[in-house]
Amino acid sequence: MKRLAAVVALLGLATTTAACSAGTDDSAGPGGGRIFTTIDASRPGLDASAPANPWNPKGNSFLGYNGMKLAWVKNDLTDPNQFYPGIAASWDIAPDNSSITLHIQPDAKWSDGKPVTAEDVRTSIGIAYTTGSTAFAITPGAAGTAADITIVNDKTVKITQDMKNPSVKFARGVLDNWVVPAHIWGSVLPATFWETLKTSRGEGAAADKARQEILAIGQKVLAFSPPKDVSAGPFTLERVNPGEALLVKNKYFYNAKNVAPTAVKFLNYNGNEQVWNYLSAGKLDYSGFVAAPTDVMNRIKKAPGSHVITGFSPVAVGMAFNQSKKPYDNVHVRRGLAYLIDRAQVTKVASPDGGTPSLTTSGIHQVPAKAWIGDELNRLDPYNHDVAKADAEFAEAGLKKQNGKWLLPDGKPWTVTMTAPSGFSDWVAAQENIKSQLIDAGVNAQVITVADYPVYLQGLSDGQYDVGFWLMALGPAPYDIFQRLYGASNGWTNVAGRVTHSAPGKGGNWMGGPEEIDVKGVGRVNPGELTAELNSASPEEAKPIMAKLAMASNQDLPAIQLWDYVNTTFTNTSRFTDWPPNDSDMLRLPAGVWMQLGMVKVKQ
Amino acid sequence: MTIIARRLVGHLARGIVMILVVATISFFIVRSIPGDPVAANVQKLIEQGMAPQAAEQATRVLYGFQPSGSLWHQYTDYMLGLLHFNLGQSVTHAGAPVTGVLLEAAKWTVLPVLAGTVLSFLVGIVMGVYAAIRRNGKLGDLLAISGSLLHGVPQYVLGLLLSAIFATLIPILPADGPVDILFDPGFNAGYLGSLVQHAVLPVATYALAAYGGWILAMKSSVVTVLGDDFILAAELRGMKRSIIFRYIARNAILPLFTILALSLGLLLGGAVFIERIFNYPGLGLLLIESITMRDYALMGGAFLLITASIIVANIVADLFYSVIDPRVRSGEEVSA
């Protein structure tokens, strides 16, 4: 009994000690400096047993903190090749995009004191080939892949593009890659790796075998566990438990003197509500966007020091149609629905802080749309809420109105059935609102939620749904913007620069739109082929193509563009200052990158 | 061979067969869950800006950890692996052995749930006896009402309530994970104290949610025993009150021990809401994550672990009952 009492007393004492220690200053880091508290908004769920491996899906490598890339992609409206320096201090891109020469930061060192060299970059590129990366993919015919990597000197690397199927995004594909130390990671690539890679670029059985070998190395890369975190970033991983990860400042970082926090604490979360609680309690100094209902957003904004930074986010959400199903094969039905839906109301209900109602359906986010197609944007039909126009379109499609209800041309009942994955609360809310609007206008409608995103995507590709939501206008690269409407989901595939079209229901074509569209004032266009042209078009060449595609999507409506996303970043000014302003091109980069660039200072 | 040993051998044989049957069923069930995880991963990477072909390659590498070949071939490999406690590789964890991933998560489930179960059991049975003895008084009514109320409140409501009060309104206890990262892990006062401090709210939630069940069950059991002839006989013989109390408690607690053993079997089933509210990433959250990712090996492993723990708990409950209740033993001997 006495022993039990002693144990209880000891635990009580320990708890009190912990409570007192933790209670003194939650933001005091190791060495008495200021600790920066955040979450990894891109990946819920810390894994204490995962390695510090940036390729591992649960890896404890945090982008911008202890995970470094060659450069950091700016949130530019139209140019995908704008970057802030990372491991590469500067770069020269050939005018025809055929090569990029990287100049490594002269003072860059790993956290074990060794210098960052061209060999580190080459090894990292080799690893990128094994796991798949935009510029370093082994899939035959992939666009914008590298053909050769040459070490020019200890601090310079030249990468040339395979010009058989070039892409304007080549430089981005190269610079947006992780860099890891060759003296730690070199062992994952066998001595024959570069020979195997060369063989994999050919054709036939030997090339197939080489590709299989590279994929097998990729699995080893994913599972690789460095004995300790060796980073060239501003921080290194100290330890992780299931609730938190602690990173401490890397004194060897090339710009360490401008990095204010002495440590960074990542908090674990498994759902948005945990992040809401952290933000409401003022615990986080920074968080990337997490969708929140209006009342929660108001609560977050009321937290002491709470500050929201907004900017452009290059993505929109569309209500996409399966045109293999009647009556959605009829463009007048799609147009009628576009006139019936009040997009402002939908956005207000579904994404009041994270979105802006789309001006119209152009296939492009409204902010870059002005830069891409200029005045053409004003000539597009805005599809403003107009019941009379909707009625006229439905009548044109042959639909019949009886007792205030729209029926199919054969007199059978018509129900607009919309489907969304249950976890996507903004999509579900939007569909519920659209349902109400349609029912008020005499169009029967229903919303079906499916278990999760994998089920949703399978249902889409199997052609099960009439109408679903679809992310579109993925900028800033022109090809990426339109491939969401006129890519694989609508039948077009682009392999080795050759564009082919699959019939509806085949080859991933669930949208089932026509292969050619007669665009008013333009003539017949093949939107998939036009989209593929954007892959290698210069900005000036891209503009007229973008205009044609915007007109095609506006007229044909494979999807009704509902709202364009807004980037919302949460910060707290209680402990740190010097945050980027609204509309900064840094907003989609994590705060670790801001610190690298000399921002985020301790509040005095 | 003693009766208990015979029972143990019989139970173990049945248990192993049941585990193999469950392994077979869960193997086929997890693979029949609808959804295309490969397409979902490709889409996710494309939406993050990766080129489609590169996204397909990256997904092929990741899902390469998923066994391939015919379903029958996969099944035989799985069952052979199971004999060596090898449950395969997790896709979500990039090829990490499922057994290791499960064990890592299990400790964060067992800690709060075990502590909560034991605490609620101890408090529940003591209060249950008092509630029965004083069933005609105000204390008895109060205890019974508290049991009914807490039994009726869902676990997640209690969790949210405690979290809101003690972590937000009066922030004296943490609700953000199992331990503060600033303490060096090890056998030191700061770290251990932080562990205990972080466990208070999840353990209290579990204990409060389970307490109602124990007090009501114990009260009912005691009331039944109170009416037995041997209690009347003991009172007539003028036995001490404390001895009579022991008679009552010992007889009334028997059915509750069975429930306790079964509850302990459900330990590994996790307490998803508690794990989520208090950021204790245990087996419950791991199971949800594996379902989202369609990580078949991890899903199958988690289901198997949960089922096996229930089967083992059943066996332990049965054997334990034989030990603590002489009537069961003598019954066996007669029939033997």
GROMACS .gro file of C-alpha atoms in nm, chain A residues 9-217:
model
  209
    9ALA     CA    1   0.287   1.071  -0.521
   10LEU     CA    2   0.579   1.049  -0.766
   11LEU     CA    3   0.348   1.067  -1.065
   12GLY     CA    4   0.164   1.357  -0.908
   13LEU     CA    5   0.493   1.539  -0.859
   14ALA     CA    6   0.597   1.467  -1.215
   15THR     CA    7   0.265   1.594  -1.347
   16THR     CA    8   0.299   1.912  -1.146
   17THR     CA    9   0.654   1.957  -1.273
   18ALA     CA   10   0.538   1.907  -1.632
   19ALA     CA   11   0.243   2.138  -1.583
   20CYS     CA   12   0.468   2.408  -1.439
   21SER     CA   13   0.731   2.366  -1.713
   22ALA     CA   14   0.474   2.369  -1.992
   23GLY     CA   15   0.284   2.647  -1.834
   24THR     CA   16   0.570   2.895  -1.821
   25ASP     CA   17   0.590   2.986  -2.190
   26ASP     CA   18   0.451   2.758  -2.454
   27SER     CA   19   0.640   2.944  -2.724
   28ALA     CA   20   0.984   2.926  -2.559
   29GLY     CA   21   1.202   2.699  -2.769
   30PRO     CA   22   1.527   2.516  -2.696
   31GLY     CA   23   1.795   2.760  -2.588
   32GLY     CA   24   1.536   3.013  -2.478
   33GLY     CA   25   1.458   3.135  -2.831
   34ARG     CA   26   1.117   3.166  -2.984
   35ILE     CA   27   0.938   2.853  -3.102
   36PHE     CA   28   0.718   2.869  -3.412
   37THR     CA   29   0.405   2.653  -3.400
   38THR     CA   30   0.233   2.529  -3.711
   39ILE     CA   31   0.070   2.234  -3.887
   40ASP     CA   32   0.147   2.064  -4.216
   41ALA     CA   33  -0.174   2.160  -4.397
   42SER     CA   34  -0.093   1.936  -4.692
   43ARG     CA   35  -0.072   1.615  -4.487
   44PRO     CA   36  -0.285   1.528  -4.186
   45GLY     CA   37  -0.156   1.272  -3.938
   46LEU     CA   38   0.200   1.276  -3.805
   47ASP     CA   39   0.369   0.938  -3.793
   48ALA     CA   40   0.624   0.917  -3.515
   49SER     CA   41   0.788   0.610  -3.666
   50ALA     CA   42   0.820   0.749  -4.020
   51PRO     CA   43   1.166   0.842  -4.148
   52ALA     CA   44   1.285   1.192  -4.241
   53ASN     CA   45   1.228   1.105  -4.604
   54PRO     CA   46   1.058   1.357  -4.837
   55TRP     CA   47   0.940   1.086  -5.077
   56ASN     CA   48   0.773   0.879  -4.805
   57PRO     CA   49   0.402   0.972  -4.792
   58LYS     CA   50   0.418   0.985  -4.411
   59GLY     CA   51   0.780   1.103  -4.399
   60ASN     CA   52   0.883   1.356  -4.138
   61SER     CA   53   1.031   1.590  -4.393
   62PHE     CA   54   0.849   1.921  -4.385
   63LEU     CA   55   0.850   2.129  -4.701
   64GLY     CA   56   1.049   2.447  -4.656
   65TYR     CA   57   1.166   2.362  -4.304
   66ASN     CA   58   1.387   2.052  -4.316
   67GLY     CA   59   1.284   1.955  -4.670
   68MET     CA   60   1.453   2.160  -4.940
   69LYS     CA   61   1.379   2.195  -5.309
   70LEU     CA   62   1.595   2.338  -5.582
   71ALA     CA   63   1.368   2.642  -5.596
   72TRP     CA   64   1.028   2.753  -5.473
   73VAL     CA   65   0.747   2.799  -5.723
   74LYS     CA   66   0.594   3.147  -5.710
   75ASN     CA   67   0.217   3.181  -5.717
   76ASP     CA   68   0.231   3.365  -6.050
   77LEU     CA   69  -0.089   3.429  -6.241
   78THR     CA   70   0.029   3.306  -6.579
   79ASP     CA   71   0.396   3.206  -6.578
   80PRO     CA   72   0.470   2.859  -6.439
   81ASN     CA   73   0.844   2.927  -6.450
   82GLN     CA   74   0.874   3.189  -6.177
   83PHE     CA   75   1.062   3.086  -5.865
   84TYR     CA   76   1.228   3.199  -5.545
   85PRO     CA   77   1.575   3.056  -5.485
   86GLY     CA   78   1.613   2.737  -5.285
   87ILE     CA   79   1.918   2.513  -5.308
   88ALA     CA   80   1.965   2.670  -5.650
   89ALA     CA   81   2.068   3.032  -5.606
   90SER     CA   82   2.000   3.109  -5.971
   91TRP     CA   83   1.932   2.938  -6.303
   92ASP     CA   84   1.957   3.001  -6.675
   93ILE     CA   85   1.673   2.873  -6.892
   94ALA     CA   86   1.749   2.834  -7.264
   95PRO     CA   87   1.518   3.054  -7.479
   96ASP     CA   88   1.363   2.745  -7.642
   97ASN     CA   89   1.326   2.571  -7.304
   98SER     CA   90   1.567   2.301  -7.422
   99SER     CA   91   1.784   2.321  -7.110
  100ILE     CA   92   1.825   2.472  -6.768
  101THR     CA   93   2.154   2.536  -6.592
  102LEU     CA   94   2.142   2.546  -6.212
  103HIS     CA   95   2.384   2.739  -5.993
  104ILE     CA   96   2.388   2.602  -5.638
  105GLN     CA   97   2.396   2.839  -5.339
  106PRO     CA   98   2.769   2.897  -5.280
  107ASP     CA   99   2.730   2.881  -4.899
  108ALA     CA  100   2.481   2.593  -4.886
  109LYS     CA  101   2.576   2.324  -4.634
  110TRP     CA  102   2.407   2.019  -4.489
  111SER     CA  103   2.329   2.013  -4.119
  112ASP     CA  104   2.632   1.784  -4.066
  113GLY     CA  105   2.856   2.061  -4.200
  114LYS     CA  106   2.930   1.912  -4.543
  115PRO     CA  107   2.882   2.139  -4.846
  116VAL     CA  108   2.592   2.094  -5.089
  117THR     CA  109   2.739   1.993  -5.424
  118ALA     CA  110   2.635   1.920  -5.780
  119GLU     CA  111   2.662   1.550  -5.699
  120ASP     CA  112   2.388   1.594  -5.436
  121VAL     CA  113   2.165   1.744  -5.705
  122ARG     CA  114   2.245   1.466  -5.951
  123THR     CA  115   2.173   1.195  -5.692
  124SER     CA  116   1.847   1.368  -5.599
  125ILE     CA  117   1.747   1.375  -5.966
  126GLY     CA  118   1.829   1.005  -5.993
  127ILE     CA  119   1.602   0.937  -5.696
  128ALA     CA  120   1.328   1.155  -5.850
  129TYR     CA  121   1.337   0.929  -6.158
  130THR     CA  122   1.264   0.625  -5.944
  131THR     CA  123   0.962   0.772  -5.767
  132GLY     CA  124   0.816   0.973  -6.058
  133SER     CA  125   0.843   1.347  -6.106
  134THR     CA  126   0.721   1.583  -6.379
  135ALA     CA  127   1.061   1.635  -6.540
  136PHE     CA  128   1.206   1.302  -6.434
  137ALA     CA  129   0.954   1.036  -6.534
  138ILE     CA  130   1.033   0.706  -6.702
  139THR     CA  131   0.691   0.673  -6.869
  140PRO     CA  132   0.757   0.656  -7.244
  141GLY     CA  133   0.631   0.963  -7.426
  142ALA     CA  134   0.578   1.177  -7.117
  143ALA     CA  135   0.591   1.547  -7.194
  144GLY     CA  136   0.863   1.777  -7.064
  145THR     CA  137   1.105   1.516  -6.934
  146ALA     CA  138   1.481   1.548  -6.904
  147ALA     CA  139   1.712   1.380  -7.153
  148ASP     CA  140   2.046   1.439  -6.986
  149ILE     CA  141   2.205   1.563  -6.664
  150THR     CA  142   2.556   1.704  -6.675
  151ILE     CA  143   2.770   1.815  -6.384
  152VAL     CA  144   2.942   2.129  -6.514
  153ASN     CA  145   3.139   2.188  -6.197
  154ASP     CA  146   3.100   2.134  -5.824
  155LYS     CA  147   2.828   2.397  -5.799
  156THR     CA  148   2.668   2.386  -6.146
  157VAL     CA  149   2.441   2.129  -6.310
  158LYS     CA  150   2.291   2.141  -6.659
  159ILE     CA  151   1.974   1.950  -6.744
  160THR     CA  152   1.852   1.919  -7.102
  161GLN     CA  153   1.496   1.852  -7.210
  162ASP     CA  154   1.391   1.568  -7.439
  163MET     CA  155   1.266   1.784  -7.727
  164LYS     CA  156   1.064   1.500  -7.885
  165ASN     CA  157   0.774   1.602  -7.659
  166PRO     CA  158   0.868   1.932  -7.497
  167SER     CA  159   0.679   2.126  -7.235
  168VAL     CA  160   0.694   2.491  -7.134
  169LYS     CA  161   0.683   2.363  -6.777
  170PHE     CA  162   1.020   2.188  -6.809
  171ALA     CA  163   1.206   2.437  -6.586
  172ARG     CA  164   0.934   2.409  -6.325
  173GLY     CA  165   0.952   2.031  -6.343
  174VAL     CA  166   1.325   2.047  -6.275
  175LEU     CA  167   1.332   2.313  -6.004
  176ASP     CA  168   1.034   2.178  -5.811
  177ASN     CA  169   1.235   1.879  -5.685
  178TRP     CA  170   1.370   1.769  -5.348
  179VAL     CA  171   1.743   1.779  -5.281
  180VAL     CA  172   1.897   1.528  -5.040
  181PRO     CA  173   2.260   1.460  -4.945
  182ALA     CA  174   2.436   1.211  -5.170
  183HIS     CA  175   2.656   1.092  -4.883
  184ILE     CA  176   2.342   0.971  -4.700
  185TRP     CA  177   2.113   0.876  -4.988
  186GLY     CA  178   2.362   0.763  -5.252
  187SER     CA  179   2.338   0.402  -5.141
  188VAL     CA  180   1.974   0.371  -5.253
  189LEU     CA  181   2.082   0.403  -5.618
  190PRO     CA  182   2.274   0.098  -5.744
  191ALA     CA  183   2.606   0.156  -5.923
  192THR     CA  184   2.442   0.067  -6.253
  193PHE     CA  185   2.150   0.307  -6.207
  194TRP     CA  186   2.237   0.561  -6.476
  195GLU     CA  187   2.297   0.282  -6.729
  196THR     CA  188   1.961   0.128  -6.637
  197LEU     CA  189   1.797   0.468  -6.682
  198LYS     CA  190   1.949   0.502  -7.027
  199THR     CA  191   1.818   0.157  -7.123
  200SER     CA  192   1.471   0.244  -6.990
  201ARG     CA  193   1.440   0.523  -7.247
  202GLY     CA  194   1.449   0.274  -7.534
  203GLU     CA  195   1.187   0.032  -7.657
  204GLY     CA  196   1.139  -0.342  -7.629
  205ALA     CA  197   1.188  -0.601  -7.358
  206ALA     CA  198   1.518  -0.461  -7.226
  207ALA     CA  199   1.364  -0.117  -7.178
  208ASP     CA  200   1.059  -0.267  -7.007
  209LYS     CA  201   1.286  -0.463  -6.774
  210ALA     CA  202   1.490  -0.151  -6.697
  211ARG     CA  203   1.171   0.043  -6.613
  212GLN     CA  204   1.061  -0.235  -6.378
  213GLU     CA  205   1.400  -0.223  -6.207
  214ILE     CA  206   1.371   0.153  -6.163
  215LEU     CA  207   1.022   0.119  -6.014
  216ALA     CA  208   1.159  -0.140  -5.771
  217ILE     CA  209   1.431   0.106  -5.667
   0.00000   0.00000   0.00000
